[in-house]
Tab-separated table of C-alpha atoms and ligand atoms in Angstrom:
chain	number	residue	atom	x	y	z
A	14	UNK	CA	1.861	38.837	57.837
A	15	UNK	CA	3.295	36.587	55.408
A	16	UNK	CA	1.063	34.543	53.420
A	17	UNK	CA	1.583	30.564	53.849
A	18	UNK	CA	4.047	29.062	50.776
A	19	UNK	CA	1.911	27.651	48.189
A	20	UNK	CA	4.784	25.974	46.056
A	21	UNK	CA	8.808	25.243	47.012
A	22	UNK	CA	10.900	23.953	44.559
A	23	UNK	CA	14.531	23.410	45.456
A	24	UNK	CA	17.645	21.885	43.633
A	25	UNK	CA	15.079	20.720	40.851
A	26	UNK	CA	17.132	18.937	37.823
A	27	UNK	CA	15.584	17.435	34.890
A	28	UNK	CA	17.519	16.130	32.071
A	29	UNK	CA	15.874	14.101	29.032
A	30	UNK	CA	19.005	11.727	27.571
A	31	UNK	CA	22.248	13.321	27.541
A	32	UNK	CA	20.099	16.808	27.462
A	33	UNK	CA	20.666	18.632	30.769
A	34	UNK	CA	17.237	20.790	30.908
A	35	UNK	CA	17.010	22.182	34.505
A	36	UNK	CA	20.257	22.511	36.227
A	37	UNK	CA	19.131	23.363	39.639
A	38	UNK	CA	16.048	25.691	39.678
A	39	UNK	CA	14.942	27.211	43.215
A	40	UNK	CA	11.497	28.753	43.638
A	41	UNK	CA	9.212	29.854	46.397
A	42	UNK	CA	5.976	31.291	45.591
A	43	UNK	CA	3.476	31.977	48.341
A	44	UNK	CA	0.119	31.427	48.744
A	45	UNK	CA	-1.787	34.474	46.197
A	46	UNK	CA	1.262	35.205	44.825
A	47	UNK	CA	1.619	35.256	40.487
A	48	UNK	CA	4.918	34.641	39.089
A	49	UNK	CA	5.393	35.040	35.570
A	50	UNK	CA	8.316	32.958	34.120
A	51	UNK	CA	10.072	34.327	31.004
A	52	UNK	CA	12.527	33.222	28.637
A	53	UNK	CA	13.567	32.238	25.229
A	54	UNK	CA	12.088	28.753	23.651
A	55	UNK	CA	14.065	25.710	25.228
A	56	UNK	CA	14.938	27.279	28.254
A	57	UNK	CA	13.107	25.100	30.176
A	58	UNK	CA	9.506	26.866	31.655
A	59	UNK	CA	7.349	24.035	30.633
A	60	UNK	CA	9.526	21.627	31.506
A	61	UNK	CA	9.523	23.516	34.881
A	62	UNK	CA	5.905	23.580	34.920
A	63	UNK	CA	5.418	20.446	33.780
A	64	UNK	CA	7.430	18.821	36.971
A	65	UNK	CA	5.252	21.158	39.564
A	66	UNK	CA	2.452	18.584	38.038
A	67	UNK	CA	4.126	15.637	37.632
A	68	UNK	CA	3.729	15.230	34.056
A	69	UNK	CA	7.711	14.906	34.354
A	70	UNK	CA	9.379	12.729	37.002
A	71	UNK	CA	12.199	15.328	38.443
A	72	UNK	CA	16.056	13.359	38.206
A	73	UNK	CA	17.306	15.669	41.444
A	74	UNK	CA	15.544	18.004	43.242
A	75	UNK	CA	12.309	18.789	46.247
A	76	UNK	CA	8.715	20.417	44.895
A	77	UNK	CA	6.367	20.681	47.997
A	78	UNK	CA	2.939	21.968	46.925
A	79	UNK	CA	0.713	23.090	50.077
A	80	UNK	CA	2.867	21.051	52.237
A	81	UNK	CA	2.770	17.836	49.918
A	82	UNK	CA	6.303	16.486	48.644
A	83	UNK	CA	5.368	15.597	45.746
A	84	UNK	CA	8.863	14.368	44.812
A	85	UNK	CA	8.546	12.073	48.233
A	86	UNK	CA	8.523	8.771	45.955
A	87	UNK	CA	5.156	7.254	48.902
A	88	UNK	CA	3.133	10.451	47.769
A	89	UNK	CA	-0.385	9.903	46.012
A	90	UNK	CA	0.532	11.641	42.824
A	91	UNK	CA	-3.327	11.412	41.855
A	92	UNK	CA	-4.405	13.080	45.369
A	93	UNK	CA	-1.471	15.630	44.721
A	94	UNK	CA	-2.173	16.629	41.004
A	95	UNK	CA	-5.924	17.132	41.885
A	96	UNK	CA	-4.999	20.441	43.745
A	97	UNK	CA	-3.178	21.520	40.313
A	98	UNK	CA	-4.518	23.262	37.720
A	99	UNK	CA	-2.941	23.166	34.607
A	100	UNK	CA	-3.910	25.347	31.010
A	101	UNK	CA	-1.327	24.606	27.969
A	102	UNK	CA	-1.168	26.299	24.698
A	103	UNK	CA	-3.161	24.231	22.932
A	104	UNK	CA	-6.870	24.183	24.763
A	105	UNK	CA	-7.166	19.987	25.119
A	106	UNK	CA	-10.690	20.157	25.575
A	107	UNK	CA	-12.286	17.067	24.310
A	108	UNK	CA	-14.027	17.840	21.096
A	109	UNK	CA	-16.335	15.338	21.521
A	110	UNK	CA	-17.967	16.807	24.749
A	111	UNK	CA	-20.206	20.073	25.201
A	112	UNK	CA	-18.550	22.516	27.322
A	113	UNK	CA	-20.690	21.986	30.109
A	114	UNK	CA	-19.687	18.068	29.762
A	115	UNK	CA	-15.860	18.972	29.503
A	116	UNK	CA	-16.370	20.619	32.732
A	117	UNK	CA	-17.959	17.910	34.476
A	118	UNK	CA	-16.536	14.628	33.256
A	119	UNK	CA	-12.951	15.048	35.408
A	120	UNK	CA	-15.321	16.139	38.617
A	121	UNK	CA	-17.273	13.389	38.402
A	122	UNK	CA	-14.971	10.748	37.897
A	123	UNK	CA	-12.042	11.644	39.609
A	124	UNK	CA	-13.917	13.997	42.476
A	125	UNK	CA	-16.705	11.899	42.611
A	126	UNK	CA	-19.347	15.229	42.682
A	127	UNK	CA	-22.889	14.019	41.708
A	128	UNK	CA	-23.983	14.910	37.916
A	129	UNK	CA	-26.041	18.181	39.867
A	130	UNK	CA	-23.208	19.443	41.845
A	131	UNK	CA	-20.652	18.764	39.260
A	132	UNK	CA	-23.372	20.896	36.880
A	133	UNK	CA	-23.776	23.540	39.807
A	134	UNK	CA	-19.834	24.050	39.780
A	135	UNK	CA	-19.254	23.960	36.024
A	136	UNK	CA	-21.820	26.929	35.530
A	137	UNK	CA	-20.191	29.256	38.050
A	138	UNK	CA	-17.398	28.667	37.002
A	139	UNK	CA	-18.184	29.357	33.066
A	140	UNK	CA	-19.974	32.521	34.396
A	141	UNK	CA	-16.436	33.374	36.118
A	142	UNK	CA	-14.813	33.364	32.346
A	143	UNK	CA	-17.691	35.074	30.854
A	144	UNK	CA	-19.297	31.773	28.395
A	145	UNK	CA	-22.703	31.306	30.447
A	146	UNK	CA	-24.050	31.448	27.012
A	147	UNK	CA	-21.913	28.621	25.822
A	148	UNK	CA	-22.973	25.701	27.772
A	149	UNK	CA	-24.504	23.520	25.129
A	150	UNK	CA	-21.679	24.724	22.554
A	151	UNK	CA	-19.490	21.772	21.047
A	152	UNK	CA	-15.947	23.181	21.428
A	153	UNK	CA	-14.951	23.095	17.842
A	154	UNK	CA	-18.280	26.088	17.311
A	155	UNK	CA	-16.318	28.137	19.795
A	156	UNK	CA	-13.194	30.785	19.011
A	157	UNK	CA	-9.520	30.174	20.130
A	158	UNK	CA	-10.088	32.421	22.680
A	159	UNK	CA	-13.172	31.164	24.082
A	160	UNK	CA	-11.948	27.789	24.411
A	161	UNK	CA	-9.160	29.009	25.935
A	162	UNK	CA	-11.579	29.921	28.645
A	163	UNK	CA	-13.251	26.948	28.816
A	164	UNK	CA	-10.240	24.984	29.348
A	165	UNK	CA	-9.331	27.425	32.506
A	166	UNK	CA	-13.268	27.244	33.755
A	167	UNK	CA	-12.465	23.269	33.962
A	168	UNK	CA	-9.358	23.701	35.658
A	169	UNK	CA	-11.059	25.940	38.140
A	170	UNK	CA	-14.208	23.356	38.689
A	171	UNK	CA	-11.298	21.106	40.408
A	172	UNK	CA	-11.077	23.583	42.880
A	173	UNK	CA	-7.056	23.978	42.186
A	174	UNK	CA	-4.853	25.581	44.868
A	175	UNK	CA	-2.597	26.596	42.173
A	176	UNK	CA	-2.514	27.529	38.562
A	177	UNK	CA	-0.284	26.640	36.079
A	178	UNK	CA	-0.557	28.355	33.213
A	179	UNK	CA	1.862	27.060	29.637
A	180	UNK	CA	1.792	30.164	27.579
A	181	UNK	CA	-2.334	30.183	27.309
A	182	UNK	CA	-2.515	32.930	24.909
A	183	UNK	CA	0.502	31.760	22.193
A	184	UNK	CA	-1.855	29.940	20.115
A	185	UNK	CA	-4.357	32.973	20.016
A	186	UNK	CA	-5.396	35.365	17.083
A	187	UNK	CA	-4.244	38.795	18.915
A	188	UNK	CA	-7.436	39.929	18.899
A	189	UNK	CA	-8.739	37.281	21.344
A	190	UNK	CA	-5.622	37.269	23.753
A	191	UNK	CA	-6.741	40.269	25.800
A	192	UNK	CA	-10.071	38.367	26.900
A	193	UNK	CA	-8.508	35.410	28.142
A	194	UNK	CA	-5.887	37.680	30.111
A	195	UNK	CA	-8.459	39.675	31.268
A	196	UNK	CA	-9.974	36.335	32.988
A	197	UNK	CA	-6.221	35.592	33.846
A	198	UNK	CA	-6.327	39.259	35.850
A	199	UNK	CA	-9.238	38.443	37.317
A	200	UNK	CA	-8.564	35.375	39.104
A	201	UNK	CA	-5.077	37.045	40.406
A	202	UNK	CA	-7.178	39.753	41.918
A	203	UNK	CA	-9.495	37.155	43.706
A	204	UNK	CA	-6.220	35.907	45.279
A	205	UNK	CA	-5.298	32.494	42.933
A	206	UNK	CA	-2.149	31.427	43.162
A	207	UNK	CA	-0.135	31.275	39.843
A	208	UNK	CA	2.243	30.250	37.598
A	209	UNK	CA	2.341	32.019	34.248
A	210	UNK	CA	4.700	31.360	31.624
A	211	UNK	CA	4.566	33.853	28.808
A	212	UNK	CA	5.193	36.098	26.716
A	213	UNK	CA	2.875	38.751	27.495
A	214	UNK	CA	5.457	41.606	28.943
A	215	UNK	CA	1.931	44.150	29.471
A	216	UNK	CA	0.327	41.740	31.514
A	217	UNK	CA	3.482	40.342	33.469
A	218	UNK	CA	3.971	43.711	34.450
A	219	UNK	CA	0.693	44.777	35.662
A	220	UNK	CA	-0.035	41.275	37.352
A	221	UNK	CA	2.766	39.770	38.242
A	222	UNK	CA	4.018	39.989	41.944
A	223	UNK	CA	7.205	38.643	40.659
A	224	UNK	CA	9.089	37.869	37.234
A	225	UNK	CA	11.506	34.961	36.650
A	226	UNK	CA	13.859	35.084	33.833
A	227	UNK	CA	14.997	31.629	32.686
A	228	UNK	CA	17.619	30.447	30.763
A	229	UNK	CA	19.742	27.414	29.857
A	230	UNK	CA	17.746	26.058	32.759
A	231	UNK	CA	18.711	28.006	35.140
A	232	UNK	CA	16.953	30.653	36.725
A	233	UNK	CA	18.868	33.938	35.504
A	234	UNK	CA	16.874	37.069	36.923
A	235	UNK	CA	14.455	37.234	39.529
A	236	UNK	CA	12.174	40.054	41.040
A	237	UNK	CA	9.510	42.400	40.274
A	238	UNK	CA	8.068	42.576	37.418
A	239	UNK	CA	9.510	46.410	37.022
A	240	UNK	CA	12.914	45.374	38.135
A	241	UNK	CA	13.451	42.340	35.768
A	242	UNK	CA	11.130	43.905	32.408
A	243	UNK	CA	11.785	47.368	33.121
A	244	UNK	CA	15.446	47.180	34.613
A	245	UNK	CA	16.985	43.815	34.115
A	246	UNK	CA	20.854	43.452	35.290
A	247	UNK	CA	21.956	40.409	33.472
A	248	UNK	CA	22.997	40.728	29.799
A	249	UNK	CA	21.266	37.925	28.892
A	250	UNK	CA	18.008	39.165	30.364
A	251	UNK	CA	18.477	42.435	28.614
A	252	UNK	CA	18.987	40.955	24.851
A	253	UNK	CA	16.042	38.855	25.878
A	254	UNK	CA	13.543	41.900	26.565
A	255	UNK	CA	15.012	43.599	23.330
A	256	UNK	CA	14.370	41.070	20.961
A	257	UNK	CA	10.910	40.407	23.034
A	258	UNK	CA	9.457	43.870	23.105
A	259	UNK	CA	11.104	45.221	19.742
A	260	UNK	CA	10.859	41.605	17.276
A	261	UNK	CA	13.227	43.873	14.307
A	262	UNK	CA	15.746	44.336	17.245
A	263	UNK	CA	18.699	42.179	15.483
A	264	UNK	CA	21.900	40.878	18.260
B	7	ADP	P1	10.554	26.078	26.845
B	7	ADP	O1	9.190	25.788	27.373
B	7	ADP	O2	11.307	27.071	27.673
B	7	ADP	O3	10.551	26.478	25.401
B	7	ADP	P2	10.971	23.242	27.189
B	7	ADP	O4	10.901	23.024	28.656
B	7	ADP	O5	9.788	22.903	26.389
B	7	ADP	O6	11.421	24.754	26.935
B	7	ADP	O7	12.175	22.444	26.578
B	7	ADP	C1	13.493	22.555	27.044
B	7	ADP	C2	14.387	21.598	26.274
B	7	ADP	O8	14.015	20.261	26.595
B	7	ADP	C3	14.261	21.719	24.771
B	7	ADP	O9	15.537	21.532	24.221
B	7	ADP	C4	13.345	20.575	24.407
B	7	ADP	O10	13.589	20.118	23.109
B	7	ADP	C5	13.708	19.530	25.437
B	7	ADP	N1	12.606	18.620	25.757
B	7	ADP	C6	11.427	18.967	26.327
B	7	ADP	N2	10.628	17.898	26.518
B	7	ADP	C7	11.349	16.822	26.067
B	7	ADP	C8	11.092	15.409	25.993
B	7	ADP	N3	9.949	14.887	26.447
B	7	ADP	N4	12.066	14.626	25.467
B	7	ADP	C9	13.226	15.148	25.037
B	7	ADP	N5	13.529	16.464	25.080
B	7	ADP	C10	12.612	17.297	25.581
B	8	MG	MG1	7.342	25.914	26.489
């Protein structure tokens, strides 16, 4: 059986001034399914990601997300953003807020949960990512890494239906990166649908159902992850991976 499609983009073009960014990007992912999106810097993956949640108005194109057009210009962009998760680079939890109140503010206001359930769902969903212990922690006492995790435990107390994730571990000492992708692992086994950009060529290849190489704003290369990391076609895909997995390669 073929799982239900979780997100179809098709014909999506975004340009910002005379700057043509995507030129026409086509993606299905189904429902469970993780699809890492590679590519060098300015190719266009957050811009990509960043129209699946509306934070960018699309000039051309279609993005249905569990049946929703969100590109339909009636839709409730609110109502349709609430079933998005998003984690960027940078953490953006609000420094002013305990974690347990970062994970409750945005479910009480915008979900309307009462201060107990909105509680109840925060701490499962900081036990999920491992920070039980860090409840009453002010974010700036935490590591880069452990904020990291907050920020995806308060994406996950929306009760997303997909998972964007904008390079989550870039900003990270390496020594912290491997817990947060080990929580990233984790919720692909328990069947979350996602979107990863990153850089992470170990983890793309042992999660990912499916790798997209971008470029120019186009999507270049696109299969599993053994086909495009391990045995990529295009040229441009190979000097990619060189540069990527070897950083003296010079081209
Ligand atoms: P990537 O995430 O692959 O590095 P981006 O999607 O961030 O690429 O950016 C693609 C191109 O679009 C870059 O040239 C970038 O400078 C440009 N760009 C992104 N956001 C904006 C914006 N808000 N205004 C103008 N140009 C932008
Ligand atoms: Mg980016």
């Amino acid at each position: 059986m073929t799982a239900e499609i979780a997100v179809e983009i098709t014909g999506l073009k975004k340009s910002f001034g005379p700057l043509d960014v995507l030129k026409g990007i086509d993606l299905t992912v189904r429902s469970g399914d993780v699809v890492c999106i590679i590519g060098p810097s300015g190719s266009g993956k957050s811009t990509m990601l960043r129209c699946v949640n509306l934070l960018e108005e699309p000039n051309a194109g279609k993005i249905v997300v569990n049946g929703v057009e969100l590109t339909d210009p009636e839709v409730d962009v609110d109502a349709a953003r609430r079933t998005i998760g998003m984690v960027f680079q940078g953490f953006n939890l609000f420094s002013h807020l305990s974690v347990l109140n970062n994970l409750t503010v945005a479910q009480r206001k915008v979900l309307r949960r009462s201060e107990e359930e909105s509680q109840r769902v925060a701490l499962h969903n900081l036990e999920r990512v491992g920070l039980s212990d860090k409840v009453n922690a002010m974010p700036a006492q935490l590591s880069g890494g452990q904020q990291q995790r907050v920020a995806i435990a308060r994406a996950l107390s929306m009760n997303p239906s997909v998972m964007l994730f904008d390079e989550p571990t870039s900003a990270l000492d390496p020594e912290l990166v491997g817990d947060v992708l080990g929580v990233m692992r984790q919720l692909a086994d328990e069947g979350m649908t996602m979107l990863v950009v990153t850089h992470e060529m170990q983890f793309a290849r042992e999660v990912a159902d499916r790798v997209l190489f971008m470029d120019g704003g186009y999507v270049v290369e696109e299969g599993p992850a053994e086909q495009v990391i391990g045995a990529p076609t295009h040229e441009r895909t190979k000097s990619f991976l060189a540069r990527v997995l070897n950083p003296n390669h010079l081209d």
